[in-house]
Short mmCIF file of C-alpha atoms and ligand atoms in Angstrom, two decimals:
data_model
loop_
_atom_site.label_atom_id
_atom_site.label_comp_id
_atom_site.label_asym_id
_atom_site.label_seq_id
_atom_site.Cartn_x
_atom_site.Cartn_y
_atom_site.Cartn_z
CA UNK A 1 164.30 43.79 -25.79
CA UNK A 2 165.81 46.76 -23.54
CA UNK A 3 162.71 48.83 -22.45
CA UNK A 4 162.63 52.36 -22.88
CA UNK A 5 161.59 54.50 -20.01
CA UNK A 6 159.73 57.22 -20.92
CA UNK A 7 157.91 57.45 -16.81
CA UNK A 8 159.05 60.51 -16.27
CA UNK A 9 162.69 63.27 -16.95
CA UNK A 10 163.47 61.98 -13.69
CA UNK A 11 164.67 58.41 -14.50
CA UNK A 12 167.67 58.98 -16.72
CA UNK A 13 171.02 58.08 -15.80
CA UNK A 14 173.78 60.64 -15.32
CA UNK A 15 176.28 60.43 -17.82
CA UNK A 16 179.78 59.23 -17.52
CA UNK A 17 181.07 63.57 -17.89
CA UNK A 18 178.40 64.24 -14.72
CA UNK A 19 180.01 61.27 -12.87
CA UNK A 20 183.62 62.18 -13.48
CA UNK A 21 182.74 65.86 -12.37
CA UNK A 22 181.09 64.35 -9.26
CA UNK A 23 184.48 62.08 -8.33
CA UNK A 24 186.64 65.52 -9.13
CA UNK A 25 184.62 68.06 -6.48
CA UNK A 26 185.92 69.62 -4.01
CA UNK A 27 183.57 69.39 -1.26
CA UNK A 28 183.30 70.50 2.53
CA UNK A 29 180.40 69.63 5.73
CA UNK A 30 177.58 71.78 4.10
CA UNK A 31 175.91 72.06 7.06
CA UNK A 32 178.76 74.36 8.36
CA UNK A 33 178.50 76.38 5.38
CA UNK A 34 182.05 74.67 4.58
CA UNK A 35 181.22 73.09 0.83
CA UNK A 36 182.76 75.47 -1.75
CA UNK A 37 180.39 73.15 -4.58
CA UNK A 38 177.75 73.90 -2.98
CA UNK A 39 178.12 77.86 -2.66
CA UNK A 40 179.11 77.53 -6.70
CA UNK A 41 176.13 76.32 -7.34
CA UNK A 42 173.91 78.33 -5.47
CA UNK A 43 175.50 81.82 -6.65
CA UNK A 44 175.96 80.06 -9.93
CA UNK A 45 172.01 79.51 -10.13
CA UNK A 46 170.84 82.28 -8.35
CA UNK A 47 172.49 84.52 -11.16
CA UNK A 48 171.18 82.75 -13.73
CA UNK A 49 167.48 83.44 -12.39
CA UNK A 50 168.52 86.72 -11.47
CA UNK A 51 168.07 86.62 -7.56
CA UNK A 52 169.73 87.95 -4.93
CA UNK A 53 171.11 84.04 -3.36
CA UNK A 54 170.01 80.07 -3.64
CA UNK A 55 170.03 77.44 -1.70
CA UNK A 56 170.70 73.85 -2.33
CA UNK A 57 168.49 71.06 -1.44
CA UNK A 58 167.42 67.14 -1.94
CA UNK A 59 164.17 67.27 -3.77
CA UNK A 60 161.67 70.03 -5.70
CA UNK A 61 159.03 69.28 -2.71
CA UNK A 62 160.88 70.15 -0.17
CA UNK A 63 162.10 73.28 -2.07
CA UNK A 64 158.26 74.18 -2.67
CA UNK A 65 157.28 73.16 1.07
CA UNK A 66 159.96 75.58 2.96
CA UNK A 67 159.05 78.26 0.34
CA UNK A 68 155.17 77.89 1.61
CA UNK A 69 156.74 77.63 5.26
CA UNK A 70 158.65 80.41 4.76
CA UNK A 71 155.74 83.13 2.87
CA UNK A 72 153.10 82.00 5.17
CA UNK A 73 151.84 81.15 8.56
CA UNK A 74 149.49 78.74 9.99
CA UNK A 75 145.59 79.13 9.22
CA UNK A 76 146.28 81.06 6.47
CA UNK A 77 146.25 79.95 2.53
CA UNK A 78 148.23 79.87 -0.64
CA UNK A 79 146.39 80.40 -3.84
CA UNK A 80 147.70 77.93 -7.14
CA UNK A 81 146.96 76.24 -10.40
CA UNK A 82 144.10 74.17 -9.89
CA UNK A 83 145.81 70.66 -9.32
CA UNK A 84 149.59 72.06 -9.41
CA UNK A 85 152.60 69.86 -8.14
CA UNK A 86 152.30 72.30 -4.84
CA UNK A 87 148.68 71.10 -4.20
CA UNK A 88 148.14 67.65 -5.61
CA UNK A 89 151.48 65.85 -5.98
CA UNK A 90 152.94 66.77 -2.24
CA UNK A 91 151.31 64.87 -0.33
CA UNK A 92 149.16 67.57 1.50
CA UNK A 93 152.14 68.99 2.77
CA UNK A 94 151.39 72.98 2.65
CA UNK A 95 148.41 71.73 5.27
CA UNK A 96 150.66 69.39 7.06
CA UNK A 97 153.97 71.16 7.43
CA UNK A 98 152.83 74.84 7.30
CA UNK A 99 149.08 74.67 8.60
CA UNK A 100 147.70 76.33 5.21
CA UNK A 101 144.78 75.46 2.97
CA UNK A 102 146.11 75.23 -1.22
CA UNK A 103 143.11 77.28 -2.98
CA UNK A 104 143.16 75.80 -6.83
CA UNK A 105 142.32 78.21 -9.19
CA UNK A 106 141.55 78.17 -12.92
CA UNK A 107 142.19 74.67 -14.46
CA UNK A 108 145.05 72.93 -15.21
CA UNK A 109 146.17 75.45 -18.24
CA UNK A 110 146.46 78.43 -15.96
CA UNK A 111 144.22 81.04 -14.08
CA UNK A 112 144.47 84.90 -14.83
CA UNK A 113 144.39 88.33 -12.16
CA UNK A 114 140.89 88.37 -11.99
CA UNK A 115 140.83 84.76 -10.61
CA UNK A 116 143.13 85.87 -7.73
CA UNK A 117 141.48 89.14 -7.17
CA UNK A 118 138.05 86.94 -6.80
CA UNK A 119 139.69 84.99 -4.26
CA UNK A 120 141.47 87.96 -2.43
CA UNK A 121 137.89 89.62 -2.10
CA UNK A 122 136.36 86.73 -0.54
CA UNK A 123 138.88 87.09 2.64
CA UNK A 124 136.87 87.89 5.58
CA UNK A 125 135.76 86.29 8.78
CA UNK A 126 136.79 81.69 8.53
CA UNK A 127 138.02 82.78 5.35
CA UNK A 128 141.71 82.53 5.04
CA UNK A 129 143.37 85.31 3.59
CA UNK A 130 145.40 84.12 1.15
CA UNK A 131 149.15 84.15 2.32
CA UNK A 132 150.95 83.53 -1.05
CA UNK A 133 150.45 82.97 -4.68
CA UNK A 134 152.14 79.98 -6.46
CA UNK A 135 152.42 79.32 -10.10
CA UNK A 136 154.43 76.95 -11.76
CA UNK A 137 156.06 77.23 -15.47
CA UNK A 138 155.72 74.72 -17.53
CA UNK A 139 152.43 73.17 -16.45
CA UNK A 140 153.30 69.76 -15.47
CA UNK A 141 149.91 68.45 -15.20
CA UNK A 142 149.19 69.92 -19.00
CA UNK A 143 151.81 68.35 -19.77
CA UNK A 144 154.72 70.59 -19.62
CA UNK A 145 152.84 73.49 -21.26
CA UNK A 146 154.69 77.26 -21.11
CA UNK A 147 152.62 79.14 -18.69
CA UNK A 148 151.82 82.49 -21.19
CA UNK A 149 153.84 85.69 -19.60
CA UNK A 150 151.17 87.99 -20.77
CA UNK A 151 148.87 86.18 -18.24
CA UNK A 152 151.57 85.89 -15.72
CA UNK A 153 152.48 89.55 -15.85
CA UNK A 154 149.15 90.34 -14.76
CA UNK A 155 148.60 87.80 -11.98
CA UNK A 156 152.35 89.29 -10.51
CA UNK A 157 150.56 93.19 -11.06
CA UNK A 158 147.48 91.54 -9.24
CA UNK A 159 149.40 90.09 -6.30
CA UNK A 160 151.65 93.18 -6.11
CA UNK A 161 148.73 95.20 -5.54
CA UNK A 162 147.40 92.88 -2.52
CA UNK A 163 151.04 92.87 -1.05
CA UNK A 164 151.20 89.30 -2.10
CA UNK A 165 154.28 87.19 -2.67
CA UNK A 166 154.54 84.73 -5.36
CA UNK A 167 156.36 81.51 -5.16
CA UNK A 168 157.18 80.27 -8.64
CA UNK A 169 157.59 76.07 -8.98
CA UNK A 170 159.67 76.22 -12.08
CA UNK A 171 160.74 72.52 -12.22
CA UNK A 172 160.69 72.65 -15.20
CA UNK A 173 162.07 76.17 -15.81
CA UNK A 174 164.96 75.21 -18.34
CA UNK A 175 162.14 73.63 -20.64
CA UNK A 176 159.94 76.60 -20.68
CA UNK A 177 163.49 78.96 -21.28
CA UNK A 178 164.63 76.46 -24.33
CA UNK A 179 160.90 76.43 -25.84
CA UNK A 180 160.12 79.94 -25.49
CA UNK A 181 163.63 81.73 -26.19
CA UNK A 182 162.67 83.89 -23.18
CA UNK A 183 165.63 84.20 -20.90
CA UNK A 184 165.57 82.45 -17.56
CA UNK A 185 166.11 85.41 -15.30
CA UNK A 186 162.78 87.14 -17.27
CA UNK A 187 161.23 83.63 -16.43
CA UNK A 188 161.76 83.33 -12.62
CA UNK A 189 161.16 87.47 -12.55
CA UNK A 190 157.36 85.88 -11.89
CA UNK A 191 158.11 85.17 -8.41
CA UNK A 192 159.57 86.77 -5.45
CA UNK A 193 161.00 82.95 -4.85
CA UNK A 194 161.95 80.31 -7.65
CA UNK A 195 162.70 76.65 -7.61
CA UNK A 196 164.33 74.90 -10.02
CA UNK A 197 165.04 70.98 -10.31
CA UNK A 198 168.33 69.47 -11.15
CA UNK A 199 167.11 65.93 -11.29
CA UNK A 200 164.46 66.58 -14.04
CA UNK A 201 165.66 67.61 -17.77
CA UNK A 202 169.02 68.34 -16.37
CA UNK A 203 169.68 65.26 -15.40
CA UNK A 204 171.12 64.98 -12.40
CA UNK A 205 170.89 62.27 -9.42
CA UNK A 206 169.17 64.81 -7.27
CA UNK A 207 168.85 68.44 -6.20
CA UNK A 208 167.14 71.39 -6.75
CA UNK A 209 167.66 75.32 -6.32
CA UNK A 210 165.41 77.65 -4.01
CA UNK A 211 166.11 81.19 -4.99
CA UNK A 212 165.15 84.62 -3.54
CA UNK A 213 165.90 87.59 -1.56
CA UNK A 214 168.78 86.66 0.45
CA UNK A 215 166.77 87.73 3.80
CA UNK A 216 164.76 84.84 2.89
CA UNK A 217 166.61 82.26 1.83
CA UNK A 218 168.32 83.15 5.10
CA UNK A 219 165.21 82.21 6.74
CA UNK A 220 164.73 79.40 4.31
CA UNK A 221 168.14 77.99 5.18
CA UNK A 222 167.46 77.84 8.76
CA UNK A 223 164.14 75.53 8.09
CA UNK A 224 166.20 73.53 5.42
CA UNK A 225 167.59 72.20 8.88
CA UNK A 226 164.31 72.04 10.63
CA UNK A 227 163.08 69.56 7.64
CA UNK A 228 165.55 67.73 7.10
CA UNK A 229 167.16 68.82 4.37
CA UNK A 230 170.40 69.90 5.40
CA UNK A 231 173.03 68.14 4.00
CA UNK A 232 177.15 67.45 4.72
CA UNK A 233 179.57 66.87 1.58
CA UNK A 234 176.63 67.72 -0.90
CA UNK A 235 179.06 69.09 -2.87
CA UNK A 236 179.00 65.95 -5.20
CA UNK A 237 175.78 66.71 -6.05
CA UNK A 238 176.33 69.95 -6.55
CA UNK A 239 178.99 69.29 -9.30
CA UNK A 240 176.29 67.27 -11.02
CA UNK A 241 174.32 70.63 -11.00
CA UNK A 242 177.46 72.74 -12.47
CA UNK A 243 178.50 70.00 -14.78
CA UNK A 244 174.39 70.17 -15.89
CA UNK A 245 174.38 74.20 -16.25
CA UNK A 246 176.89 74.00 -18.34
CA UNK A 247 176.12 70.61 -20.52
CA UNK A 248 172.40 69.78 -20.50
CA UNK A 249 170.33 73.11 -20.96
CA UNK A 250 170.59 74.05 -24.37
CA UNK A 251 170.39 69.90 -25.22
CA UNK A 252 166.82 70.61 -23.84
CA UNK A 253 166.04 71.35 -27.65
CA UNK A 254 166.25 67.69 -28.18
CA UNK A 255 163.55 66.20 -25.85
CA UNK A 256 161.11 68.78 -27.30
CA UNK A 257 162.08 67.94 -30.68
CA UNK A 258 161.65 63.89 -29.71
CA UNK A 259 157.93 64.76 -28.07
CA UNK A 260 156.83 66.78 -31.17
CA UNK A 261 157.69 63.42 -33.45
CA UNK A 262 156.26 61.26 -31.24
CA UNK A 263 153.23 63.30 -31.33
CA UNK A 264 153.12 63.70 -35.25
CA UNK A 265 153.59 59.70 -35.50
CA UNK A 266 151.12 59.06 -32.76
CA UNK A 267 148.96 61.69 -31.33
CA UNK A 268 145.73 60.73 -33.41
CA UNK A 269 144.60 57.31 -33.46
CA UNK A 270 141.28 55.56 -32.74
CA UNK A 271 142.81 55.04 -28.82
CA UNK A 272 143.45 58.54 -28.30
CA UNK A 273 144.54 61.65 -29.28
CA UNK A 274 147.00 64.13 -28.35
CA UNK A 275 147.66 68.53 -28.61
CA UNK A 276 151.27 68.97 -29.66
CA UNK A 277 153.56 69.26 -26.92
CA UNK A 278 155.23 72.24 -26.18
CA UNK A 279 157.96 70.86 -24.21
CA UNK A 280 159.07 67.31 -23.45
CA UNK A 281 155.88 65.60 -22.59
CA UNK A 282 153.16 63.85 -24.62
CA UNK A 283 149.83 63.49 -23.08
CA UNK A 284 147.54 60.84 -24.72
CA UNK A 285 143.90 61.54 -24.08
CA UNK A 286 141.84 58.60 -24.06
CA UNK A 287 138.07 58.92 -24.80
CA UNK A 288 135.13 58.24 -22.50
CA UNK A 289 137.14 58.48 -19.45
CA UNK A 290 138.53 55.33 -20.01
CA UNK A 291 140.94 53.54 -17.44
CA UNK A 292 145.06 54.62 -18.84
CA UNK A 293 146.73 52.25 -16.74
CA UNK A 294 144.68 49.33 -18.97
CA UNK A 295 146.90 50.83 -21.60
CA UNK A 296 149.55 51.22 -20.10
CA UNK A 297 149.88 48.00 -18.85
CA UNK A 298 150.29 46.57 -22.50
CA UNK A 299 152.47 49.73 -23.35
CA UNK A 300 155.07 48.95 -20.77
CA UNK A 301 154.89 44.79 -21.53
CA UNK A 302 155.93 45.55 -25.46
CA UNK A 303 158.57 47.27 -24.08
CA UNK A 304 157.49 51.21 -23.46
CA UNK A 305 157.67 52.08 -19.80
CA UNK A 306 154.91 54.72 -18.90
CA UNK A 307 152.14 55.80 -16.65
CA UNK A 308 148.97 57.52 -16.82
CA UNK A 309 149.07 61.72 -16.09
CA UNK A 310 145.62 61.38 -15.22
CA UNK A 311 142.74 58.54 -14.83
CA UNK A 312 142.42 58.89 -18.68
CA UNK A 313 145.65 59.95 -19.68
CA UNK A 314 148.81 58.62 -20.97
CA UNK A 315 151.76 60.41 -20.13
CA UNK A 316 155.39 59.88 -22.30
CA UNK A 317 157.98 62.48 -20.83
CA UNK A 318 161.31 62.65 -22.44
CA UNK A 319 164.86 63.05 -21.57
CA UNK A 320 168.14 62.77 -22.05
CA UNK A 321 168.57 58.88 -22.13
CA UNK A 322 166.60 58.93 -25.07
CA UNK A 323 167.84 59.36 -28.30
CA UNK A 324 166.64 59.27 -32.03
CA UNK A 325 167.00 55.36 -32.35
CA UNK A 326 164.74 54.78 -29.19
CA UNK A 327 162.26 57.44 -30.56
CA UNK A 328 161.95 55.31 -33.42
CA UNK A 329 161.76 52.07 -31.55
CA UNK A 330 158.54 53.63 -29.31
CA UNK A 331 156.97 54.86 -32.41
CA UNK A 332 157.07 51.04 -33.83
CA UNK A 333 156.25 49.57 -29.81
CA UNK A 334 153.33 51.85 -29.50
CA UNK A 335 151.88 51.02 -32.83
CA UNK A 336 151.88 47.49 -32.52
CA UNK A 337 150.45 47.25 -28.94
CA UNK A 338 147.85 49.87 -30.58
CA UNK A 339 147.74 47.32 -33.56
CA UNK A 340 146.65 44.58 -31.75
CA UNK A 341 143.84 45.93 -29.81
CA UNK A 342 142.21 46.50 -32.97
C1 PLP B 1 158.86 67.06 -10.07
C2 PLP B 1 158.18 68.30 -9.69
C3 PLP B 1 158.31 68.82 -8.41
C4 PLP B 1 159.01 68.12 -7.27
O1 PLP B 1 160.20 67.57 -7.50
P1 PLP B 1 160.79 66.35 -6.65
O2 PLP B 1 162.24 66.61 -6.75
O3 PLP B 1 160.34 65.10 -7.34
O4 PLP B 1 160.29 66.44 -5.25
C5 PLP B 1 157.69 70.03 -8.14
N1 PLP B 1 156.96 70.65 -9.06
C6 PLP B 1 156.80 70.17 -10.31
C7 PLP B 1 155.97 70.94 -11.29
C8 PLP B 1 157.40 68.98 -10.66
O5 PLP B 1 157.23 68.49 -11.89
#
């Protein structure tokens, strides 16, 4: 029995088309600004959100990490989503790499203007004044839920009218443009800075997209180095990334179709229960705070590979290595491991 991997959008494969553009790229030393890929991708990206430049690099933290570096300086704060990527997931990186506290605000669905403004008032004496704002569209956490742009139009009036910054973590951007309609530049207008992942729903072996200002993704680019993250002949990664702009957005449609039958076969039983996804995750609430991974355990042994989003969640992302057949086959796995615990 093959399993099927349904841990996170990061684990699929990249397709024989993505590998073959990856042999064919022309590529240069990076690091000397040399790699033509590369500079396709970033302008290629950084019109698409419509910013003013991009830059490349290995991984959505460290995109997230030299935007914080970047906004802010030491002893100071950023203000985000109550348990965002930014503040839970990166291993306390805003206070070890850039000296600032994450403030979480609102719950995991969101927080509104007067949230911020609340926390913007408070700044006085030992308290930090709040450096940057960071939001993140979808929600991972709530399971890939669209941020509403009603609310987010109103924190980017709030923050405008402190002289704030926003840095917007949209991962998951291309999930939140295919389930909404909303075009992607109108998306990433949220935030003075935008990263987007390669390596999630796209599909990709790695990579994401900072984009801003080109002041300061000139400043950016100079910390890329300082972390790390500079690479040489990234251009074969970066032909992933222009093989996936082209090839795996709109296909998007597919993963959210896939979570909303999962969901309608499984969301309610007497183990748990589920809200419809918006996107391409499933999150199976258990009741009585009981332990996931006690689930899980069983779930992955019959065959479905997954982990909890929270103590007393269940978590099934899709992507593209899974198609209708597998859907099927989870929807039978899950129901018998459910089956047998009575
Ligand atoms: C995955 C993810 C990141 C970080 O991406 P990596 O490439 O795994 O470092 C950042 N923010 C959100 C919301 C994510 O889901």
């Amino acid at each position: 029995m093959k399993p099927i991997d349904l841990r996170s959008d990061t684990v699929s494969q990249p397709t024989p088309a993505m590998r073959a553009a990856m042999a064919a790229a022309v590529v240069g030393d990076d690091c000397y600004g040399d790699d033509p890929s590369v500079q396709q991708l970033e302008a290629r990206v950084a019109e698409l959100l419509g910013k003013q430049a991009g830059l490349f690099l290995p991984s959505g933290t460290m995109a997230n990490q030299l935007a914080i570096a970047t906004h802010t300086r030491p002893g100071r704060a950023i203000a985000c989503v109550r348990e965002a990527h930014i503040q839970v997931h990166e291993d306390a990186s805003p206070a070890r790499l850039s000296g600032v506290q994450a403030m979480g605000l609102g719950d995991r669905y969101g927080f509104g203007a007067e949230a911020l403004e609340d926390l913007i008032r408070e700044e006085s004496c030992g308290w930090p004044r709040v450096e940057l704002v960071c939001v993140e569209n979808t929600l991972g956490l709530a399971g890939g839920r669209v941020w509403s742009q009603a609310e987010l139009a109103e924190v980017r009036a709030c923050a405008q009218h402190y002289e704030r910054p926003i840095h917007l973590d949209g991962a998951r951007l291309w999930n939140a443009h295919i389930a909404s309609g909303e075009p992607l530049s109108k998306l990433a207008a949220i935030g003075d800075s935008v990263s987007v992942c390669l390596s999630k729903g796209l599909g990709c072996p790695a990579g994401t997209v900072l984009c801003g200002e080109s002041t300061f993704i000139a400043r950016a680019r100079e910390t890329r180095h300082a972390f790390g993250g500079a690479l040489r002949q990234s251009g074969v990664l970066a032909a992933a990334g222009l093989h996936a702009l082209e090839h795996h957005i709109e296909r998007l449609a597919h993963d959210h179709r896939h979570a909303h039958q999962l969901w309608a076969a499984l969301g309610e039983t007497p183990h748990w229960s589920a809200r419809a996804p918006e996107t391409n995750m499933v999150i199976f609430e258990l009741p009585e705070r009981r332990d996931a991974e006690r689930l899980c355990r069983p779930l992955r042994e019959a065959g479905v590979l997954c982990y909890p989003n929270k103590y007393s969640e269940i978590r099934y992302v899709l992507h593209l290595g899974i198609d209708d057949a597998a859907v099927e086959q989870v929807i039978t796995r899950t129901r018998a491991v459910l089956d047998a615990l009575g």
